[in-house]
PDB file of C-alpha atoms in Angstrom:
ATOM      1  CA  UNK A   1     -74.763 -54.250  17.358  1.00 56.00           C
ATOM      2  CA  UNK A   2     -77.182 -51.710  16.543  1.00 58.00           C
ATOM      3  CA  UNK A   3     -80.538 -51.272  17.313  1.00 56.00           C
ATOM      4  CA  UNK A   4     -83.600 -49.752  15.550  1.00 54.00           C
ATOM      5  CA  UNK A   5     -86.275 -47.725  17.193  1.00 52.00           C
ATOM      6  CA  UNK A   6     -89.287 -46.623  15.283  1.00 52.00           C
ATOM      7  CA  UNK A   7     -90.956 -43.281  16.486  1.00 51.00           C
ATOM      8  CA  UNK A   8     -94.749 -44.300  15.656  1.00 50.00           C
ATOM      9  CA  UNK A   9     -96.049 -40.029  16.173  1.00 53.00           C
ATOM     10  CA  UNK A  10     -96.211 -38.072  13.029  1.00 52.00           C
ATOM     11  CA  UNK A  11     -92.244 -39.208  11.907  1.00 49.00           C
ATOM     12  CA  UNK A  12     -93.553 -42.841  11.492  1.00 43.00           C
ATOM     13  CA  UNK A  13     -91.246 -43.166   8.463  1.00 42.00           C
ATOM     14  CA  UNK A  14     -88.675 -42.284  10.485  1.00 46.00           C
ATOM     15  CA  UNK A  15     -85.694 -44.708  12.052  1.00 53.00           C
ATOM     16  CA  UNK A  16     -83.004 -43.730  14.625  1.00 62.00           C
ATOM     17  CA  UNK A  17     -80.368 -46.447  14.478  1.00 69.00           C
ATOM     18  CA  UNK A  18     -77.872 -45.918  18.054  1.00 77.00           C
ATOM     19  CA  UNK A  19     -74.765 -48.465  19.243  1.00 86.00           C
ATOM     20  CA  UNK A  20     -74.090 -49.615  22.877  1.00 90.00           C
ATOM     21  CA  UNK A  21     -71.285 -47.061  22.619  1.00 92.00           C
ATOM     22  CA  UNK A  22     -73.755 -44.437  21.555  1.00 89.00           C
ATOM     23  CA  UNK A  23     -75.746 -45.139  24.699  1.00 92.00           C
ATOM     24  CA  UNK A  24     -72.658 -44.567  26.919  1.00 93.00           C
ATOM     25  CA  UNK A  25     -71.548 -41.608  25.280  1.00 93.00           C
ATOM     26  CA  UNK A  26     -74.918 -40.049  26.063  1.00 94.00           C
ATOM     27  CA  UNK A  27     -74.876 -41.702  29.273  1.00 95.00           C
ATOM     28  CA  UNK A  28     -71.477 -40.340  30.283  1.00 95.00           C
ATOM     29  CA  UNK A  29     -72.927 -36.742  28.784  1.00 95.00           C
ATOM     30  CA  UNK A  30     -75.559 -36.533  31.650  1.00 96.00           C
ATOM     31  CA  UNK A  31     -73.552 -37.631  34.314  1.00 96.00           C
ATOM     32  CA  UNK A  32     -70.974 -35.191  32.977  1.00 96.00           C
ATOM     33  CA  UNK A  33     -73.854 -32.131  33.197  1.00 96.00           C
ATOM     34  CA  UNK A  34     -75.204 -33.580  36.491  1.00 96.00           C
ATOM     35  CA  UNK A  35     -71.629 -33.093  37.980  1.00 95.00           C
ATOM     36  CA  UNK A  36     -70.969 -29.963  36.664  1.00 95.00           C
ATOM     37  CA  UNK A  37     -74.314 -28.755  37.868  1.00 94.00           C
ATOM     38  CA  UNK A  38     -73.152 -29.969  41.733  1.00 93.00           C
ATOM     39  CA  UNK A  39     -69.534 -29.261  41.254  1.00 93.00           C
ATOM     40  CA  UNK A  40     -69.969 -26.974  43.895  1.00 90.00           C
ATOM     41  CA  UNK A  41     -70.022 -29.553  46.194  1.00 89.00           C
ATOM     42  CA  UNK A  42     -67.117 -30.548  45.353  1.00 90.00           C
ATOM     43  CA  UNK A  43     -65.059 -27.870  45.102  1.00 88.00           C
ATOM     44  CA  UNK A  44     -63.100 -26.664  48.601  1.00 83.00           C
ATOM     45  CA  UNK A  45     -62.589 -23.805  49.722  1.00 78.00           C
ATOM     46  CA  UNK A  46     -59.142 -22.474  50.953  1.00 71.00           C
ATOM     47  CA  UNK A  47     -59.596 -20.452  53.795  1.00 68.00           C
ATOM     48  CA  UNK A  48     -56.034 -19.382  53.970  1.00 65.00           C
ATOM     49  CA  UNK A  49     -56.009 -18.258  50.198  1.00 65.00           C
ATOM     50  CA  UNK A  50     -57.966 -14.658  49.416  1.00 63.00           C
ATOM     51  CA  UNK A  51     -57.960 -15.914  46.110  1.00 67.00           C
ATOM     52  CA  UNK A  52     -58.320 -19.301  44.315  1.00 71.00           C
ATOM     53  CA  UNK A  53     -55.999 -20.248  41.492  1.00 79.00           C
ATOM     54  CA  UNK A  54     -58.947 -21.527  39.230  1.00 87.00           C
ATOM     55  CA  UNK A  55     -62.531 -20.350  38.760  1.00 88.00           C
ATOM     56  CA  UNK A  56     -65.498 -22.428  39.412  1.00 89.00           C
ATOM     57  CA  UNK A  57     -65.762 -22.232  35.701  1.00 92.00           C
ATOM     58  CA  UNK A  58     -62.260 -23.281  34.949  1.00 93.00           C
ATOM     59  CA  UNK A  59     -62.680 -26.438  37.394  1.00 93.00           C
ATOM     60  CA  UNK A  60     -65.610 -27.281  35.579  1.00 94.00           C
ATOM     61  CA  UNK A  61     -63.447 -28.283  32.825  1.00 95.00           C
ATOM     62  CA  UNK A  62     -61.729 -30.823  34.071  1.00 95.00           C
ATOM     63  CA  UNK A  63     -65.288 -33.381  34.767  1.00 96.00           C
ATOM     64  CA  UNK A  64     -64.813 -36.308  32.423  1.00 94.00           C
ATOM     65  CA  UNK A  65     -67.151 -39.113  33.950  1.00 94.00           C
ATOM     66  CA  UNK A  66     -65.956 -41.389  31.833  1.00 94.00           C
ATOM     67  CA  UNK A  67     -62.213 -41.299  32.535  1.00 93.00           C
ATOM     68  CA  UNK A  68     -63.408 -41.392  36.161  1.00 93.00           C
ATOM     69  CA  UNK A  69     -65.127 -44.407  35.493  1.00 92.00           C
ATOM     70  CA  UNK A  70     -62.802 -46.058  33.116  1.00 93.00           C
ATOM     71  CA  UNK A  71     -59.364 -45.385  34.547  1.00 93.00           C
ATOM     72  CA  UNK A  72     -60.566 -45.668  38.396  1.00 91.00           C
ATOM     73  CA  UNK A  73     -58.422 -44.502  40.894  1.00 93.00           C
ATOM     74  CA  UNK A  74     -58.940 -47.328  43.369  1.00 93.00           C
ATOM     75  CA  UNK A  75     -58.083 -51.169  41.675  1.00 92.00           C
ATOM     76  CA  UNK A  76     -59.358 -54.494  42.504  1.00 92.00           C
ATOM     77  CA  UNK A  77     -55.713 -55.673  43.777  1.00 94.00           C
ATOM     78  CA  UNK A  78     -56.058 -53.067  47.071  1.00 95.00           C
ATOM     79  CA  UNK A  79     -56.092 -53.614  50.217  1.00 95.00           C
ATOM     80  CA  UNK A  80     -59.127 -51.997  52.582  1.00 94.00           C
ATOM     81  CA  UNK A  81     -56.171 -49.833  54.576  1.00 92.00           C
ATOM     82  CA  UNK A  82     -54.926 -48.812  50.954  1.00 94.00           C
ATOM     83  CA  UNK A  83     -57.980 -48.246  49.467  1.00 94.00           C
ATOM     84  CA  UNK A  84     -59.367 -45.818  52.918  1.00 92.00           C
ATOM     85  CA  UNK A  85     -55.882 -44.451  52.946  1.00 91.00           C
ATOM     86  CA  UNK A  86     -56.211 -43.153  49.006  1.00 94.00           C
ATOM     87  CA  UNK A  87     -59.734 -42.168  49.911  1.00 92.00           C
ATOM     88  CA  UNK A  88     -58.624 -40.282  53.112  1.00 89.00           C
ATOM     89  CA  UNK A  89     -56.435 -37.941  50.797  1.00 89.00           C
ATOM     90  CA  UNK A  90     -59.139 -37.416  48.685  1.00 90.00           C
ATOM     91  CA  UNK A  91     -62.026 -36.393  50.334  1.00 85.00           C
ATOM     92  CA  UNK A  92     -60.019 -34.691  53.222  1.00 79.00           C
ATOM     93  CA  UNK A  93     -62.776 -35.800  56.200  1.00 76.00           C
ATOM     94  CA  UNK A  94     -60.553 -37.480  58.373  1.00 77.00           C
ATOM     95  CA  UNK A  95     -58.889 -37.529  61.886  1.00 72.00           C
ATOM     96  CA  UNK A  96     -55.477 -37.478  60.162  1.00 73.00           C
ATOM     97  CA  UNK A  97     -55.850 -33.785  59.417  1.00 76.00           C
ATOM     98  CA  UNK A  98     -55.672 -31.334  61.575  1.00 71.00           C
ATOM     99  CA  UNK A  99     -58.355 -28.711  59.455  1.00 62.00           C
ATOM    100  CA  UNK A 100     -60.925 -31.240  59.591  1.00 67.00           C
ATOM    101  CA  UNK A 101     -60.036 -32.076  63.300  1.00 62.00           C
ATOM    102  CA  UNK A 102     -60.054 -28.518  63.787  1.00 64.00           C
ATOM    103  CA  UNK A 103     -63.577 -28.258  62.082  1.00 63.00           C
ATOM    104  CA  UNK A 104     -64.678 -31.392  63.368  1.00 58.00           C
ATOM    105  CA  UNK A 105     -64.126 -30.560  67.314  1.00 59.00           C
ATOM    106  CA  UNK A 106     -65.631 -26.756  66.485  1.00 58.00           C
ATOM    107  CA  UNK A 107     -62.761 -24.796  66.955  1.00 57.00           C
ATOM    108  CA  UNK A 108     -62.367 -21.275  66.872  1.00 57.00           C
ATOM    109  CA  UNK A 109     -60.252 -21.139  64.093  1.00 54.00           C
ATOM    110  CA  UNK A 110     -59.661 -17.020  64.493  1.00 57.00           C
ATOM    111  CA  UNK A 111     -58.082 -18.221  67.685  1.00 57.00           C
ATOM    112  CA  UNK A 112     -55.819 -21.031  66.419  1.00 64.00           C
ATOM    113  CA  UNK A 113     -54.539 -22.634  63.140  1.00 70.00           C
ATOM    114  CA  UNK A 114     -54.830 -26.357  62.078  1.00 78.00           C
ATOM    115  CA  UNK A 115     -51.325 -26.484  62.193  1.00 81.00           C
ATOM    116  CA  UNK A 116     -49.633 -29.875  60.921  1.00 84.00           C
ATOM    117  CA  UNK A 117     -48.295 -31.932  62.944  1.00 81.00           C
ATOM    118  CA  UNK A 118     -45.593 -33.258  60.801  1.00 84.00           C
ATOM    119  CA  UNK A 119     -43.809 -29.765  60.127  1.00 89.00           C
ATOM    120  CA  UNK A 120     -45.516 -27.734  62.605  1.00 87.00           C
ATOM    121  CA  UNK A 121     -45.464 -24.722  60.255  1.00 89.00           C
ATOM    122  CA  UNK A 122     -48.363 -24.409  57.626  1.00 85.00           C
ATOM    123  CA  UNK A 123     -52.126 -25.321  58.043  1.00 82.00           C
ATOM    124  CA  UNK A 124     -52.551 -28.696  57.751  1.00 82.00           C
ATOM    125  CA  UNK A 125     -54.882 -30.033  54.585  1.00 84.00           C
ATOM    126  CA  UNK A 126     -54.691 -33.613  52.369  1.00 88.00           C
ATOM    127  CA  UNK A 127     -52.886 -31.112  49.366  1.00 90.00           C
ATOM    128  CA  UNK A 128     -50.549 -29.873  52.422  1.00 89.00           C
ATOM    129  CA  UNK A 129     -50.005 -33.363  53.631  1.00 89.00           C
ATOM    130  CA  UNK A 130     -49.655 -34.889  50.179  1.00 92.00           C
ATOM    131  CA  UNK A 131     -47.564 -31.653  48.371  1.00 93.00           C
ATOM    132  CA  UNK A 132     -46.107 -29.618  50.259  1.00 92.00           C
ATOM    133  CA  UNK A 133     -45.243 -30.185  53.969  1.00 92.00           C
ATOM    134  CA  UNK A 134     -40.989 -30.443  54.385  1.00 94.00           C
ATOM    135  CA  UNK A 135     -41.207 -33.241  56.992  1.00 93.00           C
ATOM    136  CA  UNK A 136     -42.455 -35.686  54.827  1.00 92.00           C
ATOM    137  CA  UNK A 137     -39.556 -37.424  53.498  1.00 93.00           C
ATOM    138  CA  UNK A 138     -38.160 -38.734  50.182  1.00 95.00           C
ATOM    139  CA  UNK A 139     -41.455 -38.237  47.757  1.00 95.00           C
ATOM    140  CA  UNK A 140     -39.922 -35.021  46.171  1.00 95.00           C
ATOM    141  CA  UNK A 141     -39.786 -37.471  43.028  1.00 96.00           C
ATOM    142  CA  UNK A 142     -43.212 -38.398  43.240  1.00 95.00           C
ATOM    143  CA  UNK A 143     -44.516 -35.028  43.786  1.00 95.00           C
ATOM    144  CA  UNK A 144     -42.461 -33.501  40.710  1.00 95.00           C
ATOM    145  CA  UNK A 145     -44.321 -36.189  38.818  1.00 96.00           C
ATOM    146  CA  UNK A 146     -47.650 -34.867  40.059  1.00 95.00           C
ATOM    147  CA  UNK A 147     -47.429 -31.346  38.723  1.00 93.00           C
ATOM    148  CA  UNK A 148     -50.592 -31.457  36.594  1.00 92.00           C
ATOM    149  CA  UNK A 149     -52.493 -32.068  40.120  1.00 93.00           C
ATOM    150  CA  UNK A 150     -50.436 -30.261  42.225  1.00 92.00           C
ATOM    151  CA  UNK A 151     -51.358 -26.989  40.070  1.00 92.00           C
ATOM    152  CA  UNK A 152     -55.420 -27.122  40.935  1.00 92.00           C
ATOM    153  CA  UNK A 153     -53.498 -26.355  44.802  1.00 89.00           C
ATOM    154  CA  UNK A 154     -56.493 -27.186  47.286  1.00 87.00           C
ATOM    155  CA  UNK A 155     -58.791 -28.730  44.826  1.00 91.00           C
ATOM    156  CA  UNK A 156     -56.160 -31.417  43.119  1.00 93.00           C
ATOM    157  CA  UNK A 157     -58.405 -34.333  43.954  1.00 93.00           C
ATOM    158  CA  UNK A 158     -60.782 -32.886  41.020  1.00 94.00           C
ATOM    159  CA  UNK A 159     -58.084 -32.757  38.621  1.00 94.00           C
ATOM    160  CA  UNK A 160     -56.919 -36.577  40.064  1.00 94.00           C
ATOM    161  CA  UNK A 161     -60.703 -37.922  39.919  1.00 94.00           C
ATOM    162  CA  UNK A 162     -61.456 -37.043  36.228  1.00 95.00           C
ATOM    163  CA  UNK A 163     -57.797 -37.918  34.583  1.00 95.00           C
ATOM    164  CA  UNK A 164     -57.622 -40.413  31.771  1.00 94.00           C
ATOM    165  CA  UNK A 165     -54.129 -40.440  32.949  1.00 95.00           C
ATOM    166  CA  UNK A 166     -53.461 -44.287  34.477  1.00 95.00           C
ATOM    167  CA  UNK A 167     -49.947 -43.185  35.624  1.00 96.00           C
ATOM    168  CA  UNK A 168     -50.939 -40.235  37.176  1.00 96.00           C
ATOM    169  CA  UNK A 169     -54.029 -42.271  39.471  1.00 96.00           C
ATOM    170  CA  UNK A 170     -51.271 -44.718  40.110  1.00 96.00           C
ATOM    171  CA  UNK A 171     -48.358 -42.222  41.151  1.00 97.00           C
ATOM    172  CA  UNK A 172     -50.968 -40.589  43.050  1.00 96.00           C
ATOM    173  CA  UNK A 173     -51.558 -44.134  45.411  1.00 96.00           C
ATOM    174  CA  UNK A 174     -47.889 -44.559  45.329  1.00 96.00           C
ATOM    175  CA  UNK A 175     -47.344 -41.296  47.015  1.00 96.00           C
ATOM    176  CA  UNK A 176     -50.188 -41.387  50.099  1.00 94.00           C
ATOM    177  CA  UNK A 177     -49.294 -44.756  50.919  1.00 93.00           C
ATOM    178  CA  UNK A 178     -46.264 -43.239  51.306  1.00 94.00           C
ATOM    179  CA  UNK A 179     -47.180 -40.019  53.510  1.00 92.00           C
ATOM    180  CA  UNK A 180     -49.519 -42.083  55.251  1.00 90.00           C
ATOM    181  CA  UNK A 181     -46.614 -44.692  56.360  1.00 89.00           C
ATOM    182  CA  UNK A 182     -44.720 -40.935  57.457  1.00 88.00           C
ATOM    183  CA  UNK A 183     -47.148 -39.709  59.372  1.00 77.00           C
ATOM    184  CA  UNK A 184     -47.023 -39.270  63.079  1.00 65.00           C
ATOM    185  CA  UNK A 185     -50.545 -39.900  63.324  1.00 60.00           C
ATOM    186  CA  UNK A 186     -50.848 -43.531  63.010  1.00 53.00           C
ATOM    187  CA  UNK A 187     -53.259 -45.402  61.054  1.00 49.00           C
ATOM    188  CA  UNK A 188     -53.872 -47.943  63.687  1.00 47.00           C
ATOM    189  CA  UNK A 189     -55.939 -44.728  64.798  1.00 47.00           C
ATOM    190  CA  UNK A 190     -58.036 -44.559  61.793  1.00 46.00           C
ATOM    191  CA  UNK A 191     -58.902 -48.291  60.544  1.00 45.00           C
TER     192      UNK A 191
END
């Protein structure tokens, strides 16, 4: 329904008439602004990259609170283990890989590289883990499905987060369920 408020200043003859949806839309608005003022936060850096693919400014783009809010990327029906494994690939602070190990233990990284330890060739990351290490088996599908994420390189979990995209949110689980049943590194360890 809609709702009246009367301004009683110098605009007493004045009514503003707003909807519940009106509210959320200007609700969603500053949360939208508040995110993009702290996006910073958010955003990681690649230290093995001299330069990003995308702009501070360009990432910035992508914040839609409300798809974040409406098309969620954990659902009721999940398990804890499934909902800390999908939450382990996105915010990257875990055990299970080897640059937050590395960071987490203080290592000298001049000295030595987070290597993976499923391929043993590239630093090891969630985007590594998730899009591009060769010993992870059978997801090639999966990832090829993922290209719109897979494009924002280190900082995918931005362009995952604020997609209206259902499918994409659900692929998404789909595939670190599956690199997380892979992985050498066993959960057991982490739950």
């Amino acid at each position: 329904g809609r709702r009246r408020i009367k301004n009683f200043g110098e605009y007493d003859q004045e009514s503003f008439f707003y909807t519940n949806e009106d509210m959320k839309l200007y609700t969603y608005a500053l949360w939208d602004e508040s995110v993009k003022a702290n996006l910073q936060r958010m955003v990681r850096k690649d230290e093995f990259t001299t330069s990003p693919p995308y702009s501070l400014e360009e990432l910035s783009e992508l914040v839609n609170t409300r798809a974040a809010t409406e098309t969620s990327l954990l659902t009721r029906d999940m398990t804890r283990q499934q909902s800390t494994i999908v939450l382990d690939f996105i915010h990257g602070h875990c055990l299970r890989f080897q640059d937050f190990t590395f960071s987490y233990l203080k290592y000298d990284r001049s000295e030595a590289l987070p290597i993976c330890l499923e391929c043993g060739l590239l630093p090891d990351s969630p985007y590594h883990k998730l899009l591009e290490c060769p010993a992870v088996r059978d997801v090639d599908a999966l990832r090829s499905k993922l290209e719109n994420v897979e494009k924002y390189e280190i900082n995918f979990h931005l362009a995952l987060i604020f997609s209206e995209d259902k499918e994409t949110k659900s692929l998404f689980r789909e595939l670190a369920n599956e690199v997380a049943n892979q992985a050498s590194f066993g959960d057991s360890l982490l739950i």
